mmCIF file of C-alpha atoms in Angstrom:
data_model
loop_
_atom_site.group_PDB
_atom_site.id
_atom_site.type_symbol
_atom_site.label_atom_id
_atom_site.label_comp_id
_atom_site.label_asym_id
_atom_site.label_seq_id
_atom_site.Cartn_x
_atom_site.Cartn_y
_atom_site.Cartn_z
ATOM 1 C CA MET A 6 284.305 78.597 106.245
ATOM 2 C CA MET A 7 282.048 76.659 108.607
ATOM 3 C CA TYR A 8 280.091 73.509 107.826
ATOM 4 C CA THR A 9 276.383 74.064 107.176
ATOM 5 C CA GLU A 10 274.506 70.973 108.325
ATOM 6 C CA TYR A 11 271.544 69.844 106.234
ATOM 7 C CA PHE A 12 268.407 68.484 107.924
ATOM 8 C CA GLY A 13 265.776 66.848 105.789
ATOM 9 C CA PRO A 14 263.868 66.721 103.701
ATOM 10 C CA VAL A 15 261.256 67.173 106.452
ATOM 11 C CA GLU A 16 257.529 66.813 105.790
ATOM 12 C CA GLY A 17 255.378 69.186 107.807
ATOM 13 C CA LYS A 18 252.442 66.754 107.870
ATOM 14 C CA HIS A 19 254.487 64.007 109.536
ATOM 15 C CA LEU A 20 256.704 65.857 112.010
ATOM 16 C CA ARG A 21 256.844 62.931 114.439
ATOM 17 C CA ASP A 22 258.829 60.974 111.871
ATOM 18 C CA PHE A 23 261.484 63.717 111.862
ATOM 19 C CA SER A 24 261.615 64.515 115.590
ATOM 20 C CA SER A 25 265.291 63.585 116.006
ATOM 21 C CA GLN A 26 266.358 65.816 113.101
ATOM 22 C CA LEU A 27 264.315 68.763 114.385
ATOM 23 C CA GLU A 28 265.652 68.318 117.924
ATOM 24 C CA LYS A 29 269.199 68.364 116.575
ATOM 25 C CA ALA A 30 268.430 71.451 114.479
ATOM 26 C CA ALA A 31 266.913 73.226 117.495
ATOM 27 C CA ARG A 32 270.080 72.542 119.489
ATOM 28 C CA LYS A 33 271.977 74.607 116.920
ATOM 29 C CA LEU A 34 269.764 77.552 117.896
ATOM 30 C CA GLN A 35 270.095 76.858 121.624
ATOM 31 C CA GLN A 36 273.884 76.875 121.240
ATOM 32 C CA GLY A 37 273.885 80.278 119.538
ATOM 33 C CA GLY A 38 273.897 79.105 115.939
ATOM 34 C CA LEU A 39 271.986 80.406 112.936
ATOM 35 C CA LEU A 40 269.428 78.098 111.354
ATOM 36 C CA ALA A 41 267.472 78.463 108.122
ATOM 37 C CA PHE A 42 264.033 76.874 107.869
ATOM 38 C CA PRO A 43 260.776 77.306 105.948
ATOM 39 C CA THR A 44 257.879 79.550 106.867
ATOM 40 C CA GLU A 45 254.665 79.671 104.855
ATOM 41 C CA THR A 46 255.956 82.717 102.933
ATOM 42 C CA VAL A 47 259.717 82.369 102.317
ATOM 43 C CA TYR A 48 262.646 80.638 104.052
ATOM 44 C CA GLY A 49 263.775 82.406 107.200
ATOM 45 C CA LEU A 50 267.126 82.623 108.969
ATOM 46 C CA GLY A 51 266.685 82.481 112.728
ATOM 47 C CA ALA A 52 268.549 83.074 115.972
ATOM 48 C CA SER A 53 267.523 82.748 119.615
ATOM 49 C CA ILE A 54 266.330 86.059 121.080
ATOM 50 C CA LEU A 55 268.185 85.096 124.283
ATOM 51 C CA ASN A 56 271.606 85.073 122.604
ATOM 52 C CA GLU A 57 272.927 88.569 121.905
ATOM 53 C CA GLN A 58 275.976 87.304 119.995
ATOM 54 C CA ALA A 59 273.756 85.238 117.699
ATOM 55 C CA ILE A 60 271.589 88.295 117.014
ATOM 56 C CA HIS A 61 274.630 90.399 116.076
ATOM 57 C CA ARG A 62 275.894 87.616 113.829
ATOM 58 C CA LEU A 63 272.485 87.352 112.163
ATOM 59 C CA PHE A 64 272.777 91.001 111.112
ATOM 60 C CA ARG A 65 276.336 90.430 109.911
ATOM 61 C CA VAL A 66 275.643 87.288 107.853
ATOM 62 C CA LYS A 67 272.533 88.804 106.312
ATOM 63 C CA GLN A 68 274.402 92.095 105.664
ATOM 64 C CA ARG A 69 271.391 93.823 107.198
ATOM 65 C CA PRO A 70 271.689 97.366 108.624
ATOM 66 C CA LYS A 71 271.434 97.245 112.420
ATOM 67 C CA GLU A 72 268.764 99.941 112.473
ATOM 68 C CA GLN A 73 266.402 97.605 110.585
ATOM 69 C CA ALA A 74 264.461 95.742 113.254
ATOM 70 C CA LEU A 75 264.162 91.955 113.139
ATOM 71 C CA PRO A 76 260.735 90.303 113.308
ATOM 72 C CA ILE A 77 260.235 87.862 116.177
ATOM 73 C CA PHE A 78 258.553 84.520 115.554
ATOM 74 C CA VAL A 79 256.565 82.893 118.355
ATOM 75 C CA ALA A 80 255.013 79.429 118.502
ATOM 76 C CA ASN A 81 251.518 80.564 119.512
ATOM 77 C CA PHE A 82 249.448 83.611 120.410
ATOM 78 C CA ASN A 83 249.996 83.150 124.160
ATOM 79 C CA GLN A 84 253.708 83.900 123.699
ATOM 80 C CA LEU A 85 252.933 87.438 122.518
ATOM 81 C CA ARG A 86 252.746 88.612 126.131
ATOM 82 C CA PHE A 87 256.482 87.904 126.550
ATOM 83 C CA ILE A 88 257.325 90.093 123.541
ATOM 84 C CA ALA A 89 254.713 92.868 123.516
ATOM 85 C CA SER A 90 253.829 95.224 126.364
ATOM 86 C CA GLU A 91 250.265 95.690 125.115
ATOM 87 C CA ILE A 92 248.068 93.285 123.144
ATOM 88 C CA PRO A 93 244.977 95.144 121.917
ATOM 89 C CA GLU A 94 241.627 93.504 121.254
ATOM 90 C CA GLU A 95 242.254 94.043 117.534
ATOM 91 C CA ALA A 96 245.172 91.592 117.701
ATOM 92 C CA HIS A 97 242.896 88.969 119.250
ATOM 93 C CA ARG A 98 240.311 89.452 116.488
ATOM 94 C CA LEU A 99 242.898 89.110 113.747
ATOM 95 C CA SER A 100 244.425 86.054 115.392
ATOM 96 C CA ARG A 101 241.115 84.207 115.260
ATOM 97 C CA LEU A 102 240.981 84.581 111.476
ATOM 98 C CA PHE A 103 244.550 84.836 110.221
ATOM 99 C CA LEU A 104 246.949 83.377 112.794
ATOM 100 C CA PRO A 105 248.923 81.254 112.478
ATOM 101 C CA GLY A 106 249.461 82.723 109.033
ATOM 102 C CA PRO A 107 251.171 85.328 106.821
ATOM 103 C CA LEU A 108 250.378 88.379 108.961
ATOM 104 C CA THR A 109 253.016 90.306 110.928
ATOM 105 C CA LEU A 110 251.736 92.500 113.761
ATOM 106 C CA ILE A 111 253.580 95.610 114.936
ATOM 107 C CA LEU A 112 252.958 96.135 118.664
ATOM 108 C CA LYS A 113 254.512 98.091 121.521
ATOM 109 C CA ARG A 114 257.485 96.073 122.720
ATOM 110 C CA ASN A 115 258.234 94.586 126.109
ATOM 111 C CA CYS A 116 260.931 96.684 127.794
ATOM 112 C CA ASN A 117 262.942 93.514 128.573
ATOM 113 C CA LEU A 118 263.393 92.771 124.879
ATOM 114 C CA SER A 119 266.912 93.434 123.579
ATOM 115 C CA SER A 120 267.097 96.787 121.794
ATOM 116 C CA SER A 121 269.464 95.268 119.213
ATOM 117 C CA ILE A 122 266.600 93.095 117.905
ATOM 118 C CA VAL A 123 264.231 96.011 117.394
ATOM 119 C CA GLY A 124 266.781 98.512 116.097
ATOM 120 C CA GLY A 125 266.326 100.725 119.143
ATOM 121 C CA MET A 126 262.623 101.249 118.435
ATOM 122 C CA GLU A 127 259.779 101.056 120.945
ATOM 123 C CA THR A 128 257.835 98.629 118.771
ATOM 124 C CA VAL A 129 258.286 95.014 117.704
ATOM 125 C CA ALA A 130 257.162 92.956 114.691
ATOM 126 C CA ILE A 131 255.677 89.581 115.668
ATOM 127 C CA ARG A 132 254.799 86.556 113.507
ATOM 128 C CA ILE A 133 253.123 83.222 114.154
ATOM 129 C CA SER A 134 253.952 81.064 111.146
ATOM 130 C CA SER A 135 251.433 78.552 109.847
ATOM 131 C CA ASN A 136 254.325 76.302 108.808
ATOM 132 C CA PRO A 137 254.410 73.441 111.359
ATOM 133 C CA ILE A 138 258.189 73.049 111.010
ATOM 134 C CA ALA A 139 258.761 76.669 112.027
ATOM 135 C CA ARG A 140 256.457 76.422 115.043
ATOM 136 C CA ARG A 141 257.948 73.116 116.183
ATOM 137 C CA LEU A 142 261.493 74.501 116.006
ATOM 138 C CA ILE A 143 260.472 77.438 118.209
ATOM 139 C CA GLU A 144 258.908 75.040 120.722
ATOM 140 C CA LEU A 145 262.008 72.825 120.767
ATOM 141 C CA THR A 146 264.356 75.798 121.117
ATOM 142 C CA GLY A 147 262.387 76.940 124.152
ATOM 143 C CA CYS A 148 262.158 80.616 123.219
ATOM 144 C CA PRO A 149 260.988 82.872 120.377
ATOM 145 C CA LEU A 150 263.311 83.409 117.429
ATOM 146 C CA ALA A 151 264.495 86.570 115.704
ATOM 147 C CA LEU A 152 264.152 85.993 111.993
ATOM 148 C CA THR A 153 265.054 87.534 108.667
ATOM 149 C CA SER A 154 264.669 86.136 105.168
ATOM 150 C CA ALA A 155 267.291 83.474 104.424
ATOM 151 C CA ASN A 156 269.011 85.084 101.469
ATOM 152 C CA ARG A 157 271.922 87.395 100.923
ATOM 153 C CA SER A 158 270.849 91.027 101.225
ATOM 154 C CA GLY A 159 269.946 92.433 97.819
ATOM 155 C CA LYS A 160 269.044 89.022 96.362
ATOM 156 C CA PRO A 161 265.607 87.417 95.836
ATOM 157 C CA SER A 162 264.049 85.691 98.835
ATOM 158 C CA SER A 163 264.557 81.928 99.116
ATOM 159 C CA LEU A 164 261.606 79.666 98.341
ATOM 160 C CA LYS A 165 263.545 76.384 98.593
ATOM 161 C CA ALA A 166 266.387 75.000 100.693
ATOM 162 C CA GLN A 167 268.573 74.975 97.580
ATOM 163 C CA HIS A 168 268.178 78.756 97.286
ATOM 164 C CA VAL A 169 269.430 79.176 100.862
ATOM 165 C CA LEU A 170 272.458 76.979 100.224
ATOM 166 C CA GLU A 171 273.370 79.019 97.153
ATOM 167 C CA ASP A 172 273.409 82.227 99.203
ATOM 168 C CA LEU A 173 274.496 81.173 102.699
ATOM 169 C CA ASN A 174 276.270 77.804 102.561
ATOM 170 C CA GLY A 175 279.302 77.894 104.854
ATOM 171 C CA GLN A 176 278.039 80.953 106.741
ATOM 172 C CA ILE A 177 275.315 79.403 108.922
ATOM 173 C CA GLU A 178 275.149 76.335 111.160
ATOM 174 C CA GLY A 179 272.256 74.544 109.525
ATOM 175 C CA ILE A 180 269.257 74.428 107.228
ATOM 176 C CA VAL A 181 266.020 72.483 107.569
ATOM 177 C CA ASP A 182 264.678 71.456 104.168
ATOM 178 C CA GLY A 183 260.888 71.616 104.325
ATOM 179 C CA GLY A 184 260.308 71.763 100.588
ATOM 180 C CA GLU A 185 258.993 74.748 98.675
ATOM 181 C CA THR A 186 257.193 77.451 100.643
ATOM 182 C CA GLU A 187 253.430 77.835 100.321
ATOM 183 C CA PHE A 188 253.003 81.481 99.286
ATOM 184 C CA GLY A 189 256.385 82.554 97.909
ATOM 185 C CA ILE A 190 255.908 86.203 98.862
ATOM 186 C CA GLU A 191 256.183 88.180 102.093
ATOM 187 C CA SER A 192 253.625 88.551 104.861
ATOM 188 C CA THR A 193 251.400 91.580 105.330
ATOM 189 C CA LEU A 194 252.862 93.991 107.887
ATOM 190 C CA LEU A 195 250.203 95.664 110.055
ATOM 191 C CA SER A 196 250.776 98.238 112.781
ATOM 192 C CA LEU A 197 248.477 98.105 115.815
ATOM 193 C CA VAL A 198 250.578 100.541 117.843
ATOM 194 C CA ASP A 199 247.499 102.785 117.744
ATOM 195 C CA PRO A 200 244.692 100.188 117.676
ATOM 196 C CA ASP A 201 242.147 102.830 116.678
ATOM 197 C CA LYS A 202 244.168 103.600 113.546
ATOM 198 C CA PRO A 203 245.503 100.297 112.142
ATOM 199 C CA GLN A 204 247.957 100.836 109.303
ATOM 200 C CA ILE A 205 249.486 98.506 106.717
ATOM 201 C CA LEU A 206 253.238 99.125 106.473
ATOM 202 C CA ARG A 207 253.839 96.488 103.791
ATOM 203 C CA THR A 208 251.384 94.831 101.456
ATOM 204 C CA GLY A 209 251.415 91.056 101.526
ATOM 205 C CA VAL A 210 249.414 87.853 101.299
ATOM 206 C CA ILE A 211 246.515 89.093 103.467
ATOM 207 C CA SER A 212 244.743 92.016 101.816
ATOM 208 C CA LYS A 213 243.589 95.359 103.166
ATOM 209 C CA SER A 214 239.938 94.414 102.619
ATOM 210 C CA GLN A 215 240.369 91.159 104.558
ATOM 211 C CA ILE A 216 241.833 93.025 107.527
ATOM 212 C CA GLU A 217 239.113 95.678 107.402
ATOM 213 C CA GLY A 218 236.472 92.954 107.350
ATOM 214 C CA ALA A 219 237.987 91.307 110.415
ATOM 215 C CA LEU A 220 238.333 94.545 112.384
ATOM 216 C CA GLY A 221 235.146 96.239 111.241
ATOM 217 C CA LYS A 222 236.971 99.535 110.749
ATOM 218 C CA PRO A 223 239.017 101.315 108.061
ATOM 219 C CA VAL A 224 242.686 100.388 107.671
ATOM 220 C CA SER A 225 245.089 102.922 106.177
ATOM 221 C CA LEU A 226 248.039 102.247 103.895
ATOM 222 C CA HIS A 227 251.388 103.736 104.800
ATOM 223 C CA PRO A 228 252.630 105.910 101.886
ATOM 224 C CA LYS A 229 255.388 103.366 101.200
ATOM 225 C CA ALA A 230 253.273 100.255 101.769
ATOM 226 C CA LEU A 231 252.849 99.585 98.060
ATOM 227 C CA ILE A 232 256.588 99.625 97.368
ATOM 228 C CA LEU A 233 257.756 97.776 100.484
ATOM 229 C CA MET A 234 258.875 99.231 103.764
ATOM 230 C CA GLN A 235 262.648 99.356 103.510
ATOM 231 C CA GLY A 236 263.784 100.714 100.174
ATOM 232 C CA PRO A 237 265.108 98.743 97.209
ATOM 233 C CA ILE A 238 264.704 95.032 97.778
ATOM 234 C CA PHE A 239 266.997 93.559 95.122
ATOM 235 C CA LYS A 240 269.779 96.115 94.740
ATOM 236 C CA ASP A 241 272.293 93.388 93.760
ATOM 237 C CA LEU A 242 270.135 91.802 91.057
ATOM 238 C CA LYS A 243 272.318 91.421 87.963
ATOM 239 C CA SER A 244 269.428 91.164 85.500
ATOM 240 C CA ALA A 245 267.666 94.422 84.618
ATOM 241 C CA VAL A 246 263.885 94.066 85.037
ATOM 242 C CA ARG A 247 261.665 95.908 82.560
ATOM 243 C CA LEU A 248 257.850 96.054 82.642
ATOM 244 C CA PHE A 249 255.578 96.304 79.593
ATOM 245 C CA SER A 250 251.793 96.431 79.277
ATOM 246 C CA THR A 251 251.378 94.819 75.854
ATOM 247 C CA TRP A 252 253.065 92.257 73.632
ATOM 248 C CA GLU A 253 253.316 94.934 70.921
ATOM 249 C CA GLU A 254 255.481 97.065 73.227
ATOM 250 C CA ILE A 255 257.696 94.057 73.929
ATOM 251 C CA LYS A 256 258.080 93.272 70.223
ATOM 252 C CA LEU A 257 259.064 96.879 69.510
ATOM 253 C CA TYR A 258 261.539 96.980 72.400
ATOM 254 C CA ILE A 259 263.249 93.747 71.276
ATOM 255 C CA ARG A 260 263.429 94.954 67.679
ATOM 256 C CA MET A 261 264.877 98.363 68.595
ATOM 257 C CA SER A 262 267.310 97.248 71.322
ATOM 258 C CA PRO A 263 270.762 95.676 70.991
ATOM 259 C CA LYS A 264 270.638 91.902 71.025
ATOM 260 C CA SER A 265 271.030 90.461 74.520
ATOM 261 C CA LYS A 266 270.188 87.379 76.553
ATOM 262 C CA ARG A 267 266.629 87.945 77.777
ATOM 263 C CA LEU A 268 264.094 86.064 79.872
ATOM 264 C CA ILE A 269 260.446 86.854 79.136
ATOM 265 C CA MET A 270 257.923 86.504 81.988
ATOM 266 C CA SER A 271 254.151 86.491 81.671
ATOM 267 C CA ASP A 272 251.109 84.727 83.061
ATOM 268 C CA GLU A 273 249.942 84.248 79.453
ATOM 269 C CA GLU A 274 251.342 82.025 76.737
ATOM 270 C CA MET A 275 253.525 84.062 74.412
ATOM 271 C CA PRO A 276 252.275 85.081 70.969
ATOM 272 C CA ILE A 277 255.829 85.939 69.884
ATOM 273 C CA PRO A 278 258.833 83.623 69.411
ATOM 274 C CA VAL A 279 261.594 84.120 71.997
ATOM 275 C CA GLU A 280 264.444 81.995 73.237
ATOM 276 C CA GLU A 281 263.494 81.770 76.923
ATOM 277 C CA PHE A 282 260.120 82.070 78.643
ATOM 278 C CA PHE A 283 258.980 81.812 82.278
ATOM 279 C CA LEU A 284 255.293 81.310 83.105
ATOM 280 C CA LEU A 285 254.628 83.711 85.971
ATOM 281 C CA ASN A 286 252.119 83.225 88.776
ATOM 282 C CA ASP A 287 251.390 84.587 92.257
ATOM 283 C CA LYS A 288 253.965 82.370 93.954
ATOM 284 C CA ASN A 289 256.979 82.029 91.659
ATOM 285 C CA LEU A 290 258.250 85.569 90.981
ATOM 286 C CA TYR A 291 261.377 85.098 93.120
ATOM 287 C CA GLU A 292 262.002 81.707 91.510
ATOM 288 C CA GLY A 293 261.976 83.366 88.085
ATOM 289 C CA LEU A 294 264.413 86.059 89.206
ATOM 290 C CA ARG A 295 266.791 83.423 90.549
ATOM 291 C CA ILE A 296 266.616 81.522 87.249
ATOM 292 C CA ALA A 297 267.562 84.739 85.455
ATOM 293 C CA GLU A 298 270.534 85.171 87.818
ATOM 294 C CA TRP A 299 271.726 81.566 87.482
ATOM 295 C CA ASN A 300 271.609 81.636 83.688
ATOM 296 C CA GLY A 301 273.196 85.041 83.225
ATOM 297 C CA TYR A 302 270.285 86.847 81.585
ATOM 298 C CA SER A 303 271.050 90.528 81.170
ATOM 299 C CA GLU A 304 267.363 91.434 81.064
ATOM 300 C CA VAL A 305 264.066 90.181 82.437
ATOM 301 C CA ILE A 306 261.113 91.445 80.425
ATOM 302 C CA VAL A 307 257.762 91.181 82.190
ATOM 303 C CA HIS A 308 254.471 91.301 80.327
ATOM 304 C CA CYS A 309 252.022 92.933 82.766
ATOM 305 C CA SER A 310 248.810 91.354 81.534
ATOM 306 C CA PRO A 311 245.354 92.560 82.662
ATOM 307 C CA ARG A 312 245.355 89.791 85.293
ATOM 308 C CA ILE A 313 248.719 90.894 86.683
ATOM 309 C CA LYS A 314 247.541 94.515 86.807
ATOM 310 C CA LYS A 315 244.583 93.433 88.945
ATOM 311 C CA ASN A 316 246.902 91.507 91.276
ATOM 312 C CA LEU A 317 248.139 94.506 93.276
ATOM 313 C CA LEU A 318 250.479 92.455 95.452
ATOM 314 C CA LEU A 319 252.360 90.969 92.490
ATOM 315 C CA LEU A 320 252.245 94.225 90.507
ATOM 316 C CA ASN A 321 253.675 96.250 93.385
ATOM 317 C CA ARG A 322 256.534 93.778 93.851
ATOM 318 C CA LEU A 323 257.314 93.989 90.140
ATOM 319 C CA LYS A 324 257.299 97.793 90.183
ATOM 320 C CA GLN A 325 259.659 97.893 93.139
ATOM 321 C CA ILE A 326 262.060 95.380 91.582
ATOM 322 C CA ALA A 327 262.083 97.276 88.278
ATOM 323 C CA ARG A 328 262.997 100.437 90.219
ATOM 324 C CA THR A 329 266.148 99.022 91.816
#
């Protein structure tokens, strides 16, 4: 087992004070290592796009199927021309409003880009993170980075450095601790392969209506956009997740079911006495699932309040998790 070097904690607002740590972390990437670091959504695990061995190892450590393309993170919009063969006007419009930020653009790829990164496809997913640590690491590495979420496949995404260490300690070269991520849920995935027919492939932080407002045209939803793009997301989750609309349904389920160790989640204070409760919000769903894993809860019961039902992003994540 290798040694995973810890860098931090690093404060994004004062990067100059941590320049030596970030330079050392970037050298890990330059030398073909794998490095975990924060983005504005979740922690990512990155490798240099110029190192084919590092890319193959990224798939192996993540336990990610090779046909699933890796997103590429760039430091700024100008770097898109090295990754994409065509940059439509729609991408420029979106960049003025949402980039850097939690929006991933699907564009036609540059033919010089390694096919192993894009899973043999003719398109590429590109991100410009609003997290200053992520952008600075890309600048210091000297090339864009292929990235995937920094968690073991089938487990909840990592929102803190501690989550990454629990999943990947001893398997990667380093981790930059930038504190808790801002949004705690994935980016919106938007295809501009046909700029006249923009399509959301995965719902995320930036909404359909926001994108339509920026582009001044309708945006379609891929049939699977509301349940994520690539099948079950937490297939290895040990705690069964069950969704209920009312507290009365939850009371009845608890009364009629065999006694077990349960965690109740809701964005409302509970009107019923239970042993363990987690106050749910837009950003901490994955944190709650990890708590359930750590403490050996056999079930996670989620009260889908009227507010949660109106929050389509959170509701869709919950529905997908309950399906796995």
